[in-house]
CSV table of C-alpha atoms in Angstrom, one decimal:
chain,number,residue,atom,x,y,z
A,1,MET,CA,-0.2,0.0,-0.1
A,2,LYS,CA,2.9,2.4,1.0
A,3,LYS,CA,4.2,1.9,-2.8
A,4,TYR,CA,0.9,3.1,-4.1
A,5,LEU,CA,0.6,6.2,-2.0
A,6,VAL,CA,4.2,7.1,-3.1
A,7,LEU,CA,3.2,6.8,-6.8
A,8,PHE,CA,0.1,8.6,-6.2
A,9,PHE,CA,2.0,11.4,-4.8
A,10,LEU,CA,4.3,11.6,-7.7
A,11,LEU,CA,1.0,11.9,-9.9
A,12,ILE,CA,1.0,15.6,-9.1
A,13,PHE,CA,3.9,15.8,-11.6
A,14,ILE,CA,2.1,14.0,-14.4
A,15,PHE,CA,0.5,15.9,-17.3
A,16,GLY,CA,-2.6,13.8,-18.0
A,17,GLY,CA,-5.3,12.1,-16.0
A,18,CYS,CA,-8.5,13.1,-14.5
A,19,GLN,CA,-8.2,13.1,-10.7
A,20,THR,CA,-9.8,16.0,-8.9
A,21,GLY,CA,-7.7,17.7,-6.3
A,22,LYS,CA,-9.3,19.1,-2.9
A,23,GLU,CA,-8.8,22.4,-1.3
A,24,PRO,CA,-6.3,21.8,1.5
A,25,GLU,CA,-7.7,22.1,5.3
A,26,GLN,CA,-4.6,23.1,6.6
A,27,ALA,CA,-3.4,26.7,6.8
A,28,LYS,CA,-1.7,27.9,3.6
A,29,SER,CA,2.1,27.5,4.1
A,30,GLU,CA,4.4,30.5,3.2
A,31,VAL,CA,7.3,29.5,0.6
A,32,LYS,CA,10.4,31.5,2.1
A,33,ALA,CA,12.0,34.1,-0.3
A,34,MET,CA,15.6,33.0,-1.2
A,35,THR,CA,18.3,35.2,-2.7
A,36,PHE,CA,20.2,34.1,-5.5
A,37,LEU,CA,23.3,33.6,-3.1
A,38,ASP,CA,21.2,31.4,-1.0
A,39,ASP,CA,20.4,29.1,-3.9
A,40,TRP,CA,23.8,29.4,-5.2
A,41,ASP,CA,25.6,28.3,-2.1
A,42,PHE,CA,23.5,25.3,-2.2
A,43,LEU,CA,23.8,24.5,-5.5
A,44,SER,CA,27.6,24.8,-5.5
A,45,GLU,CA,27.7,22.3,-2.9
A,46,TYR,CA,25.4,19.5,-4.3
A,47,SER,CA,25.6,20.0,-8.0
A,48,ASP,CA,27.8,20.9,-11.0
A,49,ALA,CA,25.8,24.3,-11.6
A,50,VAL,CA,27.7,27.1,-13.2
A,51,VAL,CA,26.5,30.9,-13.3
A,52,LEU,CA,26.0,32.7,-16.6
A,53,THR,CA,25.8,36.5,-16.4
A,54,ASP,CA,25.3,39.5,-18.6
A,55,SER,CA,27.7,42.3,-18.8
A,56,THR,CA,26.3,44.3,-16.0
A,57,GLY,CA,26.7,41.3,-13.5
A,58,LYS,CA,23.2,41.9,-12.3
A,59,ALA,CA,21.4,39.2,-14.4
A,60,LYS,CA,22.5,35.8,-13.5
A,61,ILE,CA,21.3,32.3,-14.2
A,62,ALA,CA,22.4,29.0,-12.7
A,63,VAL,CA,22.5,26.1,-15.1
A,64,SER,CA,23.4,22.4,-14.7
A,65,ALA,CA,24.8,19.8,-17.3
A,66,SER,CA,24.0,16.8,-15.0
A,67,MET,CA,20.6,17.8,-14.5
A,68,GLN,CA,19.8,17.9,-18.4
A,69,GLY,CA,21.1,21.4,-19.1
A,70,ARG,CA,18.3,23.0,-17.2
A,71,VAL,CA,18.3,26.6,-15.9
A,72,LEU,CA,17.8,26.1,-12.2
A,73,THR,CA,17.2,29.8,-11.0
A,74,SER,CA,17.9,33.4,-12.0
A,75,THR,CA,18.0,36.8,-10.6
A,76,ALA,CA,17.7,40.3,-11.7
A,77,ASP,CA,19.8,41.9,-9.0
A,78,GLY,CA,23.1,40.0,-8.5
A,79,ASP,CA,23.8,37.6,-5.6
A,80,ASN,CA,21.5,39.5,-3.2
A,81,GLY,CA,18.7,39.7,-5.5
A,82,LEU,CA,15.6,37.5,-5.3
A,83,SER,CA,15.9,34.0,-6.5
A,84,PHE,CA,13.0,33.3,-9.2
A,85,GLY,CA,13.4,29.5,-9.8
A,86,TRP,CA,12.0,26.5,-7.7
A,87,ILE,CA,14.5,24.2,-6.6
A,88,ASN,CA,13.9,20.6,-5.2
A,89,ARG,CA,16.5,20.8,-2.3
A,90,LYS,CA,15.1,17.6,-0.7
A,91,LEU,CA,15.5,15.5,-3.9
A,92,ILE,CA,19.0,17.2,-4.8
A,93,THR,CA,20.5,16.5,-1.4
A,94,GLY,CA,18.8,13.0,-0.8
A,95,GLY,CA,21.1,11.4,-3.2
A,96,GLU,CA,18.5,8.7,-4.3
A,97,THR,CA,17.1,8.2,-7.9
A,98,LEU,CA,13.3,8.0,-7.9
A,99,GLU,CA,11.6,5.5,-10.0
A,100,HIS,CA,9.2,7.3,-12.3
A,101,ILE,CA,10.4,10.9,-12.3
A,102,ASN,CA,13.1,13.1,-10.7
A,103,PRO,CA,11.7,16.5,-10.6
A,104,TYR,CA,14.8,18.5,-9.6
A,105,GLY,CA,13.0,21.9,-10.3
A,106,GLY,CA,14.3,24.7,-12.4
A,107,GLU,CA,12.9,27.8,-14.5
A,108,ASP,CA,13.6,25.8,-18.0
A,109,ARG,CA,14.1,22.4,-18.5
A,110,VAL,CA,13.5,20.3,-21.6
A,111,TRP,CA,11.4,17.2,-22.1
A,112,LEU,CA,10.1,15.4,-25.2
A,113,GLY,CA,6.3,14.6,-25.9
A,114,PRO,CA,4.0,12.9,-26.2
A,115,GLU,CA,3.4,11.7,-22.7
A,116,GLY,CA,0.2,9.7,-23.4
A,117,GLY,CA,-1.6,7.9,-26.3
A,118,GLN,CA,-0.4,5.2,-28.9
A,119,PHE,CA,2.6,7.4,-29.6
A,120,SER,CA,3.7,8.0,-25.9
A,121,ILE,CA,7.3,7.8,-25.2
A,122,PHE,CA,6.4,7.5,-21.4
A,123,PHE,CA,4.6,4.2,-21.7
A,124,LYS,CA,5.8,0.8,-23.1
A,125,GLN,CA,3.8,-1.0,-26.0
A,126,GLY,CA,0.6,-2.8,-24.5
A,127,ASP,CA,1.2,-1.3,-20.9
A,128,PRO,CA,-2.1,0.3,-19.3
A,129,PHE,CA,-2.1,4.0,-19.0
A,130,ASP,CA,-1.6,4.2,-15.2
A,131,LEU,CA,0.6,5.6,-12.7
A,132,GLU,CA,2.5,2.3,-12.2
A,133,HIS,CA,3.6,1.8,-15.6
A,134,TRP,CA,4.3,5.5,-16.4
A,135,GLN,CA,8.1,6.3,-16.8
A,136,THR,CA,9.9,9.4,-17.7
A,137,PRO,CA,12.7,8.5,-20.1
A,138,ALA,CA,15.9,8.4,-18.6
A,139,ALA,CA,17.6,10.1,-21.3
A,140,PHE,CA,15.9,13.6,-20.2
A,141,ASP,CA,15.0,12.6,-16.7
A,142,ILE,CA,18.2,11.5,-14.9
A,143,GLU,CA,21.0,11.2,-17.5
A,144,PRO,CA,23.6,14.0,-17.8
A,145,PHE,CA,23.9,16.3,-20.9
A,146,GLU,CA,27.3,17.1,-22.3
A,147,MET,CA,28.3,20.8,-21.9
A,148,ILE,CA,29.9,21.3,-25.3
A,149,GLU,CA,30.5,25.1,-24.9
A,150,PHE,CA,30.7,27.5,-21.9
A,151,LYS,CA,31.0,31.3,-22.2
A,152,GLU,CA,30.4,34.0,-19.7
A,153,SER,CA,26.8,34.5,-20.8
A,154,SER,CA,25.9,31.2,-22.6
A,155,ALA,CA,26.3,27.5,-22.5
A,156,ARG,CA,25.5,24.7,-25.0
A,157,PHE,CA,24.5,21.1,-24.1
A,158,GLN,CA,24.1,18.0,-26.1
A,159,LYS,CA,22.3,14.6,-25.7
A,160,SER,CA,22.0,11.7,-28.1
A,161,MET,CA,19.1,9.4,-27.6
A,162,HIS,CA,17.1,6.4,-28.4
A,163,LEU,CA,13.5,6.4,-27.8
A,164,ILE,CA,10.9,3.7,-28.5
A,165,ASN,CA,7.1,4.8,-28.4
A,166,TYR,CA,4.1,2.8,-27.4
A,167,SER,CA,3.5,1.6,-30.9
A,168,GLY,CA,7.1,0.4,-31.3
A,169,ALA,CA,8.3,3.2,-33.5
A,170,GLU,CA,12.2,3.8,-32.7
A,171,PHE,CA,13.7,7.2,-32.7
A,172,TYR,CA,17.3,8.1,-32.8
A,173,LEU,CA,18.1,11.8,-32.2
A,174,ASP,CA,20.2,14.4,-31.0
A,175,LEU,CA,19.0,17.1,-28.7
A,176,THR,CA,20.9,20.3,-28.5
A,177,ARG,CA,20.2,23.2,-26.2
A,178,GLU,CA,21.8,26.5,-26.0
A,179,VAL,CA,21.1,28.7,-22.8
A,180,LYS,CA,21.8,32.5,-23.0
A,181,VAL,CA,21.6,35.4,-20.8
A,182,LEU,CA,20.1,38.4,-22.5
A,183,GLU,CA,21.7,41.8,-22.5
A,184,TYR,CA,19.4,44.6,-21.3
A,185,GLU,CA,18.8,46.0,-24.7
A,186,LYS,CA,18.4,42.6,-26.2
A,187,ILE,CA,15.3,42.2,-23.6
A,188,ASP,CA,13.8,45.5,-24.8
A,189,SER,CA,14.1,44.5,-28.5
A,190,GLN,CA,12.8,41.0,-27.7
A,191,LEU,CA,9.6,42.6,-26.3
A,192,GLU,CA,9.4,45.5,-28.6
A,193,MET,CA,9.3,48.1,-25.9
A,194,GLU,CA,11.4,50.1,-23.6
A,195,ILE,CA,11.8,48.8,-20.1
A,196,PRO,CA,11.9,51.5,-17.5
A,197,ASP,CA,15.5,52.0,-16.0
A,198,THR,CA,14.2,51.8,-12.6
A,199,VAL,CA,13.2,48.2,-13.1
A,200,LYS,CA,15.3,45.2,-12.3
A,201,LYS,CA,15.2,42.8,-15.1
A,202,VAL,CA,16.7,39.4,-16.3
A,203,GLY,CA,15.8,37.7,-19.5
A,204,PHE,CA,17.3,34.2,-20.8
A,205,VAL,CA,16.5,32.0,-23.7
A,206,SER,CA,16.9,28.3,-24.3
A,207,VAL,CA,17.3,27.4,-27.9
A,208,ASN,CA,16.3,23.7,-28.3
A,209,THR,CA,16.9,21.7,-31.4
A,210,LEU,CA,15.9,18.3,-32.1
A,211,THR,CA,17.6,16.4,-34.9
A,212,ASN,CA,16.5,12.9,-36.6
A,213,THR,CA,20.0,11.1,-36.6
A,214,GLY,CA,18.2,7.9,-37.6
A,215,GLU,CA,17.9,6.3,-41.1
A,216,SER,CA,14.1,6.6,-41.2
A,217,ALA,CA,11.7,9.3,-41.5
A,218,TRP,CA,9.5,10.3,-38.6
A,219,THR,CA,5.8,10.1,-39.8
A,220,LYS,CA,2.3,10.8,-38.5
A,221,ASP,CA,1.2,7.2,-39.0
A,222,THR,CA,4.0,5.9,-36.6
A,223,GLY,CA,4.2,8.7,-34.2
A,224,LEU,CA,5.9,12.1,-33.8
A,225,LEU,CA,8.0,13.6,-31.0
A,226,SER,CA,7.8,17.3,-29.8
A,227,ILE,CA,10.1,19.6,-27.9
A,228,TRP,CA,8.6,20.5,-24.4
A,229,VAL,CA,10.0,23.3,-22.3
A,230,LEU,CA,8.8,23.6,-18.6
A,231,GLY,CA,9.6,26.3,-16.1
A,232,MET,CA,8.9,25.8,-12.3
A,233,PHE,CA,8.6,28.9,-10.2
A,234,ASN,CA,8.0,29.8,-6.5
A,235,PRO,CA,4.4,30.3,-5.7
A,236,SER,CA,2.6,32.5,-3.4
A,237,PRO,CA,-1.1,33.3,-2.3
A,238,GLU,CA,-0.5,36.8,-4.3
A,239,THR,CA,0.5,35.1,-7.6
A,240,THR,CA,-1.8,35.0,-10.6
A,241,ILE,CA,-1.0,33.3,-13.9
A,242,VAL,CA,-2.0,35.4,-17.0
A,243,ILE,CA,-2.4,33.8,-20.3
A,244,PRO,CA,-4.1,35.9,-23.4
A,245,TYR,CA,-5.8,33.9,-25.9
A,246,VAL,CA,-7.3,34.1,-29.4
A,247,GLU,CA,-11.0,35.1,-29.1
A,248,GLY,CA,-13.7,33.4,-31.4
A,249,ASP,CA,-16.4,31.2,-31.8
A,250,GLU,CA,-15.9,27.8,-30.1
A,251,GLU,CA,-17.3,26.0,-33.1
A,252,GLU,CA,-14.4,27.3,-35.2
A,253,LEU,CA,-11.6,27.5,-32.8
A,254,GLY,CA,-12.7,24.9,-30.0
A,255,PRO,CA,-12.7,25.3,-26.3
A,256,VAL,CA,-10.8,28.4,-25.0
A,257,VAL,CA,-9.0,26.2,-22.4
A,258,ASN,CA,-8.6,22.6,-21.5
A,259,ASP,CA,-9.1,22.7,-17.7
A,260,THR,CA,-9.9,19.0,-17.0
A,261,TYR,CA,-6.4,17.3,-16.7
A,262,PHE,CA,-6.8,16.7,-12.9
A,263,GLY,CA,-10.6,17.3,-12.6
A,264,LYS,CA,-12.1,20.6,-13.6
A,265,VAL,CA,-10.6,23.7,-12.1
A,266,PRO,CA,-12.9,25.5,-9.6
A,267,ALA,CA,-14.3,28.7,-10.6
A,268,ASP,CA,-12.4,30.9,-8.1
A,269,ARG,CA,-9.2,29.6,-9.2
A,270,LEU,CA,-9.7,30.0,-13.0
A,271,LYS,CA,-11.5,33.0,-14.8
A,272,ILE,CA,-11.8,33.8,-18.6
A,273,GLU,CA,-12.4,37.4,-19.4
A,274,ASP,CA,-12.0,39.7,-22.4
A,275,GLY,CA,-9.2,37.5,-24.0
A,276,ILE,CA,-7.3,36.8,-20.9
A,277,ILE,CA,-7.1,33.5,-18.7
A,278,TYR,CA,-6.5,34.0,-15.0
A,279,PHE,CA,-5.2,31.1,-13.1
A,280,SER,CA,-3.9,30.8,-9.6
A,281,GLY,CA,-0.2,30.3,-9.0
A,282,ASP,CA,-0.6,29.7,-5.1
A,283,GLY,CA,0.7,26.3,-4.8
A,284,GLN,CA,-2.2,25.3,-2.8
A,285,TYR,CA,-4.4,23.4,-5.3
A,286,ARG,CA,-3.3,20.7,-7.8
A,287,SER,CA,-4.7,21.9,-11.2
A,288,LYS,CA,-3.7,22.3,-14.9
A,289,ILE,CA,-4.8,24.1,-17.8
A,290,GLY,CA,-3.9,23.9,-21.7
A,291,LEU,CA,-4.5,26.0,-24.8
A,292,SER,CA,-4.6,24.6,-28.4
A,293,PRO,CA,-2.6,26.0,-31.3
A,294,TYR,CA,-6.0,27.8,-32.3
A,295,ARG,CA,-6.3,29.7,-29.0
A,296,SER,CA,-2.6,30.1,-28.1
A,297,LYS,CA,-0.8,33.5,-28.5
A,298,PRO,CA,3.1,33.5,-28.2
A,299,ILE,CA,3.1,35.1,-24.8
A,300,LEU,CA,2.0,34.1,-21.3
A,301,GLY,CA,3.2,34.9,-17.7
A,302,SER,CA,2.3,35.8,-14.1
A,303,TYR,CA,2.5,38.5,-11.5
A,304,ASP,CA,3.5,38.1,-7.9
A,305,ALA,CA,1.9,41.0,-6.1
A,306,GLY,CA,3.8,40.4,-2.7
A,307,ASN,CA,7.3,40.7,-4.4
A,308,LYS,CA,6.3,42.6,-7.1
A,309,VAL,CA,7.6,40.5,-9.7
A,310,LEU,CA,6.2,40.3,-13.4
A,311,THR,CA,7.2,37.2,-15.2
A,312,ILE,CA,6.7,37.0,-19.1
A,313,VAL,CA,7.4,34.0,-21.2
A,314,THR,CA,7.3,34.1,-25.1
A,315,TYR,CA,8.3,31.1,-27.4
A,316,THR,CA,8.3,30.3,-31.1
A,317,LYS,CA,4.9,29.6,-32.6
A,318,PRO,CA,5.0,28.9,-36.4
A,319,GLU,CA,1.7,30.6,-37.8
A,320,ASP,CA,0.9,27.6,-40.0
A,321,ALA,CA,1.5,24.9,-37.5
A,322,GLU,CA,-1.7,22.8,-36.4
A,323,ASP,CA,-0.2,19.4,-35.5
A,324,TYR,CA,0.9,19.2,-31.7
A,325,VAL,CA,1.3,16.0,-30.0
A,326,ASN,CA,-1.6,15.0,-27.6
A,327,SER,CA,-0.5,13.9,-24.1
A,328,MET,CA,-3.7,12.5,-22.7
A,329,TRP,CA,-3.3,9.1,-21.1
A,330,GLU,CA,-5.6,7.1,-23.5
A,331,LEU,CA,-5.6,5.7,-26.9
A,332,GLN,CA,-6.6,8.8,-28.9
A,333,GLU,CA,-8.7,9.6,-31.7
A,334,LYS,CA,-6.9,12.7,-32.3
A,335,PRO,CA,-3.1,12.3,-31.5
A,336,TYR,CA,-2.1,15.6,-33.0
A,337,ALA,CA,-4.8,17.7,-31.2
A,338,GLY,CA,-2.6,18.6,-28.4
A,339,ASP,CA,-1.7,21.8,-26.4
A,340,VAL,CA,0.9,24.6,-27.1
A,341,ILE,CA,0.8,26.4,-23.7
A,342,ASN,CA,0.3,24.5,-20.4
A,343,SER,CA,0.2,25.9,-16.8
A,344,TYR,CA,0.2,23.8,-13.7
A,345,ASN,CA,-0.5,24.8,-10.0
A,346,ASP,CA,0.9,22.5,-7.6
A,347,GLY,CA,-0.7,21.4,-4.3
A,348,PRO,CA,-1.6,18.5,-2.1
A,349,PRO,CA,-2.7,15.2,-3.8
A,350,GLU,CA,-5.3,14.8,-1.4
A,351,PRO,CA,-6.5,16.5,1.8
A,352,GLY,CA,-3.7,16.5,4.7
A,353,ALA,CA,-0.9,15.5,2.4
A,354,GLU,CA,2.1,17.3,1.5
A,355,PRO,CA,2.7,18.9,-2.0
A,356,LEU,CA,5.5,18.1,-4.2
A,357,GLY,CA,6.9,21.4,-4.1
A,358,PRO,CA,4.8,23.6,-4.0
A,359,PHE,CA,5.5,25.5,-7.4
A,360,TYR,CA,3.6,26.6,-10.5
A,361,GLU,CA,4.7,25.9,-14.0
A,362,LEU,CA,4.6,27.9,-17.3
A,363,GLU,CA,5.1,25.4,-20.4
A,364,THR,CA,5.4,25.6,-24.1
A,365,SER,CA,5.6,23.0,-26.7
A,366,SER,CA,6.9,22.9,-30.4
A,367,PRO,CA,4.8,21.6,-33.2
A,368,ALA,CA,4.9,17.7,-33.9
A,369,ALA,CA,8.4,17.1,-35.5
A,370,ALA,CA,7.8,15.4,-39.0
A,371,LEU,CA,11.5,15.0,-39.8
A,372,ALA,CA,13.4,13.2,-42.6
A,373,PRO,CA,16.9,11.7,-41.8
A,374,GLY,CA,19.2,14.6,-40.9
A,375,GLU,CA,16.5,17.2,-40.6
A,376,SER,CA,15.9,19.3,-37.3
A,377,LEU,CA,13.2,21.3,-35.5
A,378,THR,CA,14.1,24.3,-33.2
A,379,HIS,CA,11.9,25.7,-30.5
A,380,GLU,CA,12.9,28.9,-28.4
A,381,HIS,CA,11.5,29.5,-25.0
A,382,ARG,CA,12.3,32.9,-23.5
A,383,THR,CA,11.8,33.9,-19.8
A,384,PHE,CA,11.9,37.5,-18.5
A,385,HIS,CA,11.5,38.7,-14.7
A,386,PHE,CA,10.8,42.3,-14.1
A,387,GLN,CA,10.9,43.6,-10.4
A,388,GLY,CA,10.0,47.0,-9.2
A,389,GLU,CA,7.6,49.5,-8.3
A,390,GLU,CA,4.0,48.8,-9.6
A,391,THR,CA,4.0,52.2,-11.5
A,392,ASP,CA,6.7,51.1,-13.7
A,393,LEU,CA,5.6,47.4,-14.1
A,394,GLU,CA,2.2,48.7,-15.0
A,395,ILE,CA,3.8,50.0,-18.1
A,396,ILE,CA,5.1,46.6,-19.1
A,397,CYS,CA,1.9,44.8,-18.3
A,398,GLN,CA,-0.3,47.3,-20.5
A,399,LYS,CA,2.0,47.1,-23.3
A,400,LEU,CA,2.4,43.1,-23.2
A,401,PHE,CA,-1.1,42.2,-21.8
A,402,GLY,CA,-3.1,45.1,-22.4
A,403,ILE,CA,-4.6,45.1,-18.9
A,404,SER,CA,-3.6,46.7,-15.5
A,405,LEU,CA,-1.8,45.0,-12.6
A,406,GLU,CA,-4.8,45.9,-10.5
A,407,LYS,CA,-7.0,43.5,-12.8
A,408,ILE,CA,-4.6,40.7,-12.4
A,409,LYS,CA,-4.6,41.2,-8.6
A,410,THR,CA,-8.2,41.3,-8.2
A,411,ALA,CA,-9.3,38.9,-11.0
A,412,LEU,CA,-9.4,35.8,-8.8
A,413,LYS,CA,-10.8,37.6,-5.5
């Protein structure tokens, strides 16, 4: 019985299924705010992490080759600045490898999809789609990536993989990943606006490239892969996730949001108004949402009113792409009707239980990769954090989302 309780606890981190979470009965726990130096002291002792920085020395990120080239955390104000990434200290210090998944944390890590369905790379052929048989491929869960280049503001990582999907198709591939800290002027140009000088800011990008190194083409009939980038952040009762969406008739564009991954999200935790989705990032209720290619825009983010931190994520979204892998845990009628954007809010798997983090996630995916031998697909995922007075952050929020900070703060009240 103990084994199954542990496995059920790990279901928090799985992106499929239909179990409903319950509002925790215990008082909400506060997440201690860490400085970058706090996290760096820990990482330098327990990992191979290295620091990348911009020319000012204020914007910094910590990356690790042994933890799959992930960006573990970042700061906009040097060593004493707020550390923005969630790090699973318990797992990193424990020295043990978990059976189904090893969620080390981090603001930007790379996975491959799909997770569920007849083309899943998380289930073996013939196995039932349940937690006991679910397995994150070791190649991007626990195996190290090779750091093939290291500079002051960037690092490149590489991993060769051999994967087999649920239908028996084999994939030989290289996954390369370049992580770069952006200079201040590059942040402004990326977002097509001038950020106020009084705002503390950090921006970084992961450029993830998937190459078919085998002798056979990847086709829709036997299954395709996708690049899936996930960022884990520190939650708070004052954090709200903000996702603009394409407005239009559901008969033409489909539902605005898929909110049934872990049971339907309660109305006080998810609001849809005037082209914006508001979703709680408090780390107190396990829930997940997703947007299709017909509803997704190339931007999403969150606002932490307590720390006055506005987080923005942008990514590459080809205009003509419609095929995105479906990760639902079932044999699927539409295996290429998956999500482009996902967001996850952590919480107890059952009343009185401990959450995995807590944390919340902002995720993006590439289109399905129909690649001939030697062909490649690249997906960029960019993360920006802005910290300052709300009068200055308001300028950024209005420009990028077309709404006020006050609207974000009160949307779920």
